[in-house]
Coordinates of C-alpha atoms and ligand atoms in Angstrom, one line a residue:
X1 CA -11.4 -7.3 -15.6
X2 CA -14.0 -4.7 -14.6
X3 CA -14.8 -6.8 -11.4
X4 CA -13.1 -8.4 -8.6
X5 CA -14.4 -11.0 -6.3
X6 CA -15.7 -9.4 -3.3
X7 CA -16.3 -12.6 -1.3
X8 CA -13.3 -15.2 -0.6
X9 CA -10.8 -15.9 2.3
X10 CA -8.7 -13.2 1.8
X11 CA -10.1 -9.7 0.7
X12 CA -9.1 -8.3 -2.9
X13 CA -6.6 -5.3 -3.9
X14 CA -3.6 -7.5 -2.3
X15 CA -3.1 -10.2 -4.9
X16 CA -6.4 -9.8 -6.9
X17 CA -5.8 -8.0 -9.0
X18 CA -2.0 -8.6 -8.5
X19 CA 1.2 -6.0 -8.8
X20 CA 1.3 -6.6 -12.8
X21 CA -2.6 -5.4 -13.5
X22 CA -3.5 -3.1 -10.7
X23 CA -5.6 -0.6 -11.7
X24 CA -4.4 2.6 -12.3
X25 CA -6.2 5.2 -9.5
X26 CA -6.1 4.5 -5.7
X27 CA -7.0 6.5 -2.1
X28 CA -5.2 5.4 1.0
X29 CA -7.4 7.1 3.4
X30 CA -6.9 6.2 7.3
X31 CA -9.8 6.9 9.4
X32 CA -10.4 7.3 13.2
X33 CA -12.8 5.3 14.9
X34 CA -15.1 7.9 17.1
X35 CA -18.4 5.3 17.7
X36 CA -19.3 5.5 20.7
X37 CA -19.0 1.6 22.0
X38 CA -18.1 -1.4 21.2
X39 CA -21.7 -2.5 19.1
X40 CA -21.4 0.7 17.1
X41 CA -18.2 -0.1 15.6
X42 CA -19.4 -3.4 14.7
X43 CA -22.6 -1.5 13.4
X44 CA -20.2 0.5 11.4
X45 CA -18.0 -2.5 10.1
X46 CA -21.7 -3.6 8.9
X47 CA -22.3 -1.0 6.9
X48 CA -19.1 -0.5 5.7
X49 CA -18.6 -3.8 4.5
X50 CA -22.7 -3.7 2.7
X51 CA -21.5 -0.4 1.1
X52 CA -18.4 -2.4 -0.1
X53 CA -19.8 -5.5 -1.4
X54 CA -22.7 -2.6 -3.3
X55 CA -19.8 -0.7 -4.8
X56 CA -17.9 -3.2 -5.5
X57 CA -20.9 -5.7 -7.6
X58 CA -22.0 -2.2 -9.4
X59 CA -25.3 -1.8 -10.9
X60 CA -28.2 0.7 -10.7
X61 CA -28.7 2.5 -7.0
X62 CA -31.8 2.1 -5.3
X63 CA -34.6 4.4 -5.1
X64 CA -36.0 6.3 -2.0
X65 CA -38.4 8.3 -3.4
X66 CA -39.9 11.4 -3.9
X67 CA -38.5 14.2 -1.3
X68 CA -35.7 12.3 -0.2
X69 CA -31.8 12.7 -1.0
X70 CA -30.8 10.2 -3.6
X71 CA -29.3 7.3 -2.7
X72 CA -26.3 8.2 -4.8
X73 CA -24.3 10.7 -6.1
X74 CA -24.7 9.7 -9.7
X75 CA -21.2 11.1 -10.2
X76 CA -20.8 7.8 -12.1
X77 CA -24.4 8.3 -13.9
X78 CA -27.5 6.4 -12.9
X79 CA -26.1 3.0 -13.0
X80 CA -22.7 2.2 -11.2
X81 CA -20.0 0.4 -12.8
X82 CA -17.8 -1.7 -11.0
X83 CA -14.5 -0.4 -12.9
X84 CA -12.4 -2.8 -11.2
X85 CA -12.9 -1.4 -7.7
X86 CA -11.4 -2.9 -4.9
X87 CA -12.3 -1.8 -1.8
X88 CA -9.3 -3.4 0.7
X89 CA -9.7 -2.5 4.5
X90 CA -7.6 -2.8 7.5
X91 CA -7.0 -2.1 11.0
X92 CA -4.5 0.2 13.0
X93 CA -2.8 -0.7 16.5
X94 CA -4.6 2.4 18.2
X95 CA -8.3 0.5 17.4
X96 CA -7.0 -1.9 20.3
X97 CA -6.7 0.6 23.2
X98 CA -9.1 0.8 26.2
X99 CA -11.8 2.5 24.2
X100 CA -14.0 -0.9 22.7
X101 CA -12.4 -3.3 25.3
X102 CA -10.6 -4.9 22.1
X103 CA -6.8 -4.4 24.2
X104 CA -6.9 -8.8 24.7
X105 CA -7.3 -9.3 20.3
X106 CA -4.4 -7.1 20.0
X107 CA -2.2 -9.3 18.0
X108 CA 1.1 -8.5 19.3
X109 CA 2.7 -7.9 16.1
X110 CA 0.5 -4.9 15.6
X111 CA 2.2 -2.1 17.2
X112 CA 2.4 1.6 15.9
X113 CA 4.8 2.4 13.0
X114 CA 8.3 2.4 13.9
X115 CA 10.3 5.7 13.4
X116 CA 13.5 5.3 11.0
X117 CA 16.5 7.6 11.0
X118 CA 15.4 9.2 7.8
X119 CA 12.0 9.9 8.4
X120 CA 10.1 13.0 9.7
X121 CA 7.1 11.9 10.4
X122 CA 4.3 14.7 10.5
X123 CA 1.1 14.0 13.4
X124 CA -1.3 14.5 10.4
X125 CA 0.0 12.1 8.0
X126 CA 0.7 9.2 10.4
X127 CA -1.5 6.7 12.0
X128 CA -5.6 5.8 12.1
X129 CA -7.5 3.6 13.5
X130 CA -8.5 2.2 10.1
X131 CA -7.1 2.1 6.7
X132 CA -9.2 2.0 3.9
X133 CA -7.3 1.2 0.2
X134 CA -9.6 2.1 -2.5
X135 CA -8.8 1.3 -6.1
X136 CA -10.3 1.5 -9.7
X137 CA -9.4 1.9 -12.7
X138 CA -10.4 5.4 -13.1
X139 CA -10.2 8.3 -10.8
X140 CA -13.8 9.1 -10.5
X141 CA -14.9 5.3 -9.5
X142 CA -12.3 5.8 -6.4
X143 CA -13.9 9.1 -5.8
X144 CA -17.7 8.0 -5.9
X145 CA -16.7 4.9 -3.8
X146 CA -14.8 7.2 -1.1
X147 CA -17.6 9.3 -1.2
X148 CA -20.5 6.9 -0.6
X149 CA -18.8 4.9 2.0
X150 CA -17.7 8.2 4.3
X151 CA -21.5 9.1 3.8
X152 CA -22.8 5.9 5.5
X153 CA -20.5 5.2 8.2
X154 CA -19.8 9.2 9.3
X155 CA -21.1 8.5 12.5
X156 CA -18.6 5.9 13.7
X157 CA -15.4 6.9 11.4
X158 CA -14.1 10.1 11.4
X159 CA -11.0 10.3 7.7
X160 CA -8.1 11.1 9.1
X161 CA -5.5 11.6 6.4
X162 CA -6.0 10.8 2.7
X163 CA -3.6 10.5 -0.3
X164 CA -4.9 9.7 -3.3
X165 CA -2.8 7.7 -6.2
X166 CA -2.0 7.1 -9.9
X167 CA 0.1 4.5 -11.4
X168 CA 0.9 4.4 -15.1
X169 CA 0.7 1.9 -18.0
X170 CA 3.2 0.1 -19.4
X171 CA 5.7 2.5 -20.8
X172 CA 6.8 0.9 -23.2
X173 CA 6.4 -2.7 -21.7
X174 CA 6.5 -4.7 -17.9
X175 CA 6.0 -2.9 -15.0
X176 CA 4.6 0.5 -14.2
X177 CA 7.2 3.8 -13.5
X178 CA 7.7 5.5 -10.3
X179 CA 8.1 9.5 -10.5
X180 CA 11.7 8.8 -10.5
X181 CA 11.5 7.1 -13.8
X182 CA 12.0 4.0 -12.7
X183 CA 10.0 0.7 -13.5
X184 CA 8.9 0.3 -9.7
X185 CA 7.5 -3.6 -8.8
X186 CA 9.8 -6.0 -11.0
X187 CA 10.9 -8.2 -8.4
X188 CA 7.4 -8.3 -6.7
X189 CA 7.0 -12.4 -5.2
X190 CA 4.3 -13.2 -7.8
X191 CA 1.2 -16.7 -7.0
X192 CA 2.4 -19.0 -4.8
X193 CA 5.2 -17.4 -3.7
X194 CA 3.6 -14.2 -3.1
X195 CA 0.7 -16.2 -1.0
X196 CA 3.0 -17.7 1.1
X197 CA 4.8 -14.5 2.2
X198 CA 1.9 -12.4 3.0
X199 CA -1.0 -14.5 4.2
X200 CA -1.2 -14.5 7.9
X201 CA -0.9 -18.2 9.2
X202 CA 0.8 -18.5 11.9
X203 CA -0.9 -20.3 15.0
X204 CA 0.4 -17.9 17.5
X205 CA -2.0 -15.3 15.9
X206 CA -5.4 -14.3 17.1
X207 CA -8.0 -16.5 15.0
X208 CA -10.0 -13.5 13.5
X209 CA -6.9 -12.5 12.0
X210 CA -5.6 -15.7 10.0
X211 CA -6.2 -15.5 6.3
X212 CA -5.5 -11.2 6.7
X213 CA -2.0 -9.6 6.1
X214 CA 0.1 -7.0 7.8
X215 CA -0.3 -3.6 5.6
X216 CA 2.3 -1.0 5.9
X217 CA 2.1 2.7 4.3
X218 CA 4.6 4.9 4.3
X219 CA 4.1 8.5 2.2
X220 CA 6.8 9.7 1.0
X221 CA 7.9 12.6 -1.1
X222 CA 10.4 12.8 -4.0
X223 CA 12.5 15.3 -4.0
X224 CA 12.2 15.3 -8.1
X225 CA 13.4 18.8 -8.9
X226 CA 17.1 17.4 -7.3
X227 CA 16.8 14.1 -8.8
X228 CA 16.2 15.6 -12.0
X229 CA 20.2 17.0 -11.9
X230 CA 21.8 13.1 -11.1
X231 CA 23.0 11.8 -14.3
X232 CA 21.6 9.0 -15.5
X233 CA 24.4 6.3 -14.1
X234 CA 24.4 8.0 -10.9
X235 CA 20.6 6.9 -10.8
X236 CA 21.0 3.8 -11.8
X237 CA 24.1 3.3 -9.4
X238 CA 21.2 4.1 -6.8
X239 CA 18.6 1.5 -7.5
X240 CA 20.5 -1.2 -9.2
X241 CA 19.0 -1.2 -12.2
X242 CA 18.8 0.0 -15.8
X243 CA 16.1 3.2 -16.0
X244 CA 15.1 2.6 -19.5
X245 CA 13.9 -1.1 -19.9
X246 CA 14.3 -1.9 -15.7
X247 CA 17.1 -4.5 -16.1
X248 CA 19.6 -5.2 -13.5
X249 CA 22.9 -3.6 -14.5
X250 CA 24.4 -7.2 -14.7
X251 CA 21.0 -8.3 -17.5
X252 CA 19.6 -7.2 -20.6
X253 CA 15.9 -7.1 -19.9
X254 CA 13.2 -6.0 -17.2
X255 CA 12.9 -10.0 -15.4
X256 CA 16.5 -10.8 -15.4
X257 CA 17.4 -11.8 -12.2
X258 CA 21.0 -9.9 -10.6
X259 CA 23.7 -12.5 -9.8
X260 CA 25.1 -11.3 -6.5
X261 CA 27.5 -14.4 -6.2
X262 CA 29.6 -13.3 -9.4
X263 CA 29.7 -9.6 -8.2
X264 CA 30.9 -10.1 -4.9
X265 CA 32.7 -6.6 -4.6
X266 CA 29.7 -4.6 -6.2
X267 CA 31.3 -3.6 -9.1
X268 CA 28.8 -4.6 -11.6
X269 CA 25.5 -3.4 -9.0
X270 CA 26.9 -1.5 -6.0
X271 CA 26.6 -2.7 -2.7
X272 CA 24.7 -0.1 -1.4
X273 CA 22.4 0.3 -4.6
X274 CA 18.6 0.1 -3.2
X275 CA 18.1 -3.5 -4.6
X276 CA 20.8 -5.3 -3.2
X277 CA 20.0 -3.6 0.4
X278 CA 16.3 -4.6 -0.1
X279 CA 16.9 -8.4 -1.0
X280 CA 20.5 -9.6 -1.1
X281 CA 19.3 -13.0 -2.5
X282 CA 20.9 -14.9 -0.1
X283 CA 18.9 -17.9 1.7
X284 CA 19.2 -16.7 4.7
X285 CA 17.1 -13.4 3.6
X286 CA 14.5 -14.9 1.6
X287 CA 11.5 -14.8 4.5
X288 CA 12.3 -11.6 4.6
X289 CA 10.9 -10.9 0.8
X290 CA 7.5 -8.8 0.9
X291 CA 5.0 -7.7 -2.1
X292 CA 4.8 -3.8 -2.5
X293 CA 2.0 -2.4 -4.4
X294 CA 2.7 1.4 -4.1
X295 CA 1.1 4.3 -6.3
X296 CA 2.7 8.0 -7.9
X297 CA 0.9 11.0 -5.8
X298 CA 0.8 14.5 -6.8
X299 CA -0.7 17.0 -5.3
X300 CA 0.6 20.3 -7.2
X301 CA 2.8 22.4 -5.2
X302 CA 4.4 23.3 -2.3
X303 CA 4.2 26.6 -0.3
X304 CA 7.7 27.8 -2.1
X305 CA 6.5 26.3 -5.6
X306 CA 8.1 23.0 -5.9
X307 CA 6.4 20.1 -7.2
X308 CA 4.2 18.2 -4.1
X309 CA 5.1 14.9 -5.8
X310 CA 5.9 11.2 -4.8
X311 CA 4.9 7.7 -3.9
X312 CA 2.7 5.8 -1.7
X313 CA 4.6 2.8 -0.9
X314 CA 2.5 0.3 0.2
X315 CA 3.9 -3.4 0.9
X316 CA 1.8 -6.5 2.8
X317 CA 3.8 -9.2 4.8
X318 CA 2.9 -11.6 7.3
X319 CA 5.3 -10.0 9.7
X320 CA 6.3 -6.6 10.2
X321 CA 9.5 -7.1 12.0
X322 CA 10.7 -10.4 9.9
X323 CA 9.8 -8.4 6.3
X324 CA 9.6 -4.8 6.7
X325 CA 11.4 -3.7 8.9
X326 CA 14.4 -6.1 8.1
X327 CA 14.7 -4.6 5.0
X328 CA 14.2 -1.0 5.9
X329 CA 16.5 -0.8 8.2
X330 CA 19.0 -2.4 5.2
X331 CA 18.0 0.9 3.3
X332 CA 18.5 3.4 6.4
X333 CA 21.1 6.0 4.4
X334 CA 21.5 4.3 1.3
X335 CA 22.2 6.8 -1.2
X336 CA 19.0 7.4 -2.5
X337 CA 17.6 9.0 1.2
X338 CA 19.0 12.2 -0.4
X339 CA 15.5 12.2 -2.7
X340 CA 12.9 11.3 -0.9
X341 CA 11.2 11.9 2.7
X342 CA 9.3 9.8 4.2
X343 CA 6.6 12.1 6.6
X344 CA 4.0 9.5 6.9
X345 CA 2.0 6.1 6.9
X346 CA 1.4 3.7 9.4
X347 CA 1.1 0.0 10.2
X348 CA -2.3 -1.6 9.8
X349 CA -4.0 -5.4 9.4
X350 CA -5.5 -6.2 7.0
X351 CA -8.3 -8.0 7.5
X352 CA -9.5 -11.5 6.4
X353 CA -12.1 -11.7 3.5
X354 CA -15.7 -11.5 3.8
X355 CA -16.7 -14.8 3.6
X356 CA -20.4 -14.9 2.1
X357 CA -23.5 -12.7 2.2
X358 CA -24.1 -13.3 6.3
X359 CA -20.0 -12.4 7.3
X360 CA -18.8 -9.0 7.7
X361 CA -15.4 -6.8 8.0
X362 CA -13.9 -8.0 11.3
X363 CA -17.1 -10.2 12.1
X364 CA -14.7 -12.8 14.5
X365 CA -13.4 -10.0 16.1
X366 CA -16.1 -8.2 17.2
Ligands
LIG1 C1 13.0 -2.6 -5.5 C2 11.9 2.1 -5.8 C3 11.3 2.3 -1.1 C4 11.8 -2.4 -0.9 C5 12.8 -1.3 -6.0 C6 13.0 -0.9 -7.4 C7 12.7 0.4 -7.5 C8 12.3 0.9 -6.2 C9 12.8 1.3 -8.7 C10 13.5 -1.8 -8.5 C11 12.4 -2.5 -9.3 C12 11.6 -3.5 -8.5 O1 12.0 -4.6 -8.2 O2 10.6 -3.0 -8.0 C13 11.7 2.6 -4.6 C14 11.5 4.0 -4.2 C15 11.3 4.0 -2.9 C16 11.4 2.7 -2.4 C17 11.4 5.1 -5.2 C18 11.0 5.2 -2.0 C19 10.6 6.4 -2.4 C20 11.3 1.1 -0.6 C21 11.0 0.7 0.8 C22 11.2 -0.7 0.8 C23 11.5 -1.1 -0.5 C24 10.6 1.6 1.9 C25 11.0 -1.6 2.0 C26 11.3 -1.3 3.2 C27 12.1 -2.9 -2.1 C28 12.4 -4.3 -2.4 C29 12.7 -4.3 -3.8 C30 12.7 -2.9 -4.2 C31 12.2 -5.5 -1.5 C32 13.1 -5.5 -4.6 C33 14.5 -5.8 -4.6 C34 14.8 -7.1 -5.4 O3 14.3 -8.1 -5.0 O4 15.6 -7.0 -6.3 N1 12.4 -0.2 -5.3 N2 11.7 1.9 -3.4 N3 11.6 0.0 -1.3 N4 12.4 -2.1 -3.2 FE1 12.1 -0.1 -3.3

């Protein structure tokens, strides 16, 4: 569709639209908070959240008048299409220090991100106060949106780091490809199921956060030029799966579901293959399952000429510790660690939805 519900319990770019028609450009750009007090960052919040619902309905831009700046950029031409833009914000542990007097609606699940054996995390890339997830179905509507919204609230939000993505169509069929060829999202928790894994609910949670969902990014690079030399059943040794059609090596096609029970010794799909780490499909595991809804990056080369390449991972849970981190530290050296490096991200909250006309981006909790 070329627009997304902006109102609703539970803000859109999670689950609307969901892992099988996102749209194909995206910007994860995390933001510091530098307003002054407490009642400018809600001012802030105000305007962010009126430039979203603007960008996000479409339609012509106001205007001003004679001698002053246009209201827009027109980079989209005189009258904005929506273009499926989703505009999906979220909040870092660091907005909760002594700065806004916010330290007592801390959740205490929101901490800072966790540092993993593999990782080599760079001060640049890591952290923010605020992460903002813009995405659209074309570049330039991410772009224009990104570029209205650090306009009106540069005062009280200060970008941080930004990595912009791209995910690809079906090629041929099912699920979008990674840069390491692989069909990347398959065995995403889909309605229902996905709803009941992400949502925040639980009682013990601050009130202005129920209906919102932990976010966590991670950037991280692919080492593609290396990959490139693994034969093609050592790669699929690595993830589990089949690269052309994205079956698991015990199926024939993309949604076949692996049969751990039957292949106890991992003969069939490895034990250490990055699927059976990441969900061994046992009962005991399955709170643990999370929805990812990561994007390709590639931002041309490196200072010695390699290809600056690789994947936003992004996944939403309603626990950090329960989902995430359960399953990351599974993956800590599996095999496929020898192709990618993480170097940064961050954990954030995503916030509940704007309600109506009169509610706002984090209206409860400030
Ligand atoms: C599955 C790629 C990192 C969690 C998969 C699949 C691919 C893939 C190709 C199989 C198809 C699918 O179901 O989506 C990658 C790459 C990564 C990466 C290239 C890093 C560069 C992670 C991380 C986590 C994670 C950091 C979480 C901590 C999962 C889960 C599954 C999965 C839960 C589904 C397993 C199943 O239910 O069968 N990943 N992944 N992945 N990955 Fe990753």
């Amino acid at each position: 569709p070329a627009t997304y519900p902006f109102h609703g319990a539970h803000q859109a770019g999670v689950l609307t639209p969901g892992p099988s028609e996102k749209q194909k450009a995206a910007a994860f750009v995390a933001l510091d908070a530098t307003a002054a007090a407490r009642e400018d960052l809600k001012a802030v919040f105000e305007t962010l959240t009126d430039r979203a619902r603007a960008l996000t309905a479409g339609g012509p831009a106001p205007d001003l008048g004679v001698g002053q700046p246009p209201a827009d950029s027109d980079v989209l031409g005189p009258s904005i299409p929506a273009d499926g833009l989703t505009v999906t914000v979220s909040v870092g542990a660091s907005l909760f220090d002594d700065r806004y007097g916010l330290a007592s609606a801390k959740p205490a699940k929101l901490t800072p991100m966790r540092v993993f054996p593999n990782d080599a995390l760079e001060d640049a890339w890591t952290g923010g106060d605020v992460m903002l997830q813009l995405c659209a179905h074309h570049p330039d509507t991410v772009h224009h949106a990104l570029r209205d919204i650090t306009k009106h609230t540069r005062g009280g939000l200060q970008p941080r780091w930004r990595m912009d993505g791209f995910d690809s169509p079906p090629r041929p069929s099912g699920t979008s490809r990674n840069l390491l060829g692989f069909k990347d999202g398959t065995a995403n928790p889909t309605g229902d199921e996905a709803a009941s894994l992400i949502w925040i609910d639980d009682p013990s949670e601050p009130a202005w956060a129920q209906g919102g969902s932990y976010q966590v990014v991670r950037v991280i690079r692919m080492l593609t030029e290396f990959w490139d030399r693994v034969s093609l059943d050592e790669q699929q040794q690595m993830f589990g799966r089949r690269r052309d059609s994205g079956a698991p090596l015990d199926g024939n096609a993309e949604f076949d579901t692996p049969d751990y029970a039957k292949d106890p010794h991992g003969d069939v799909i490895p034990l250490d293959s990055h699927i059976r780490l990441a969900n061994p499909r046992t009962p005991d595991t399955a709170n643990q399952r999370l929805l990812r809804r990561s994007y390709n990056y590639d931002r041309g080369l490196d200072a010695n000429g390699n290809l600056d390449v690789g994947h936003v991972f992004t996944c939403y849970q309603q626990d950090v510790v329960r989902q995430f981190e359960t399953v990351q530290l599974r993956l800590v050296d599996e095999p496929l660690v020898d192709y990618v490096q993480p170097f940064g991200g961050g954990y954030f909250l995503t916030l509940p939805g704007v309600r109506d006309s009169s509610d706002h981006y984090a209206k409860a909790l400030l």
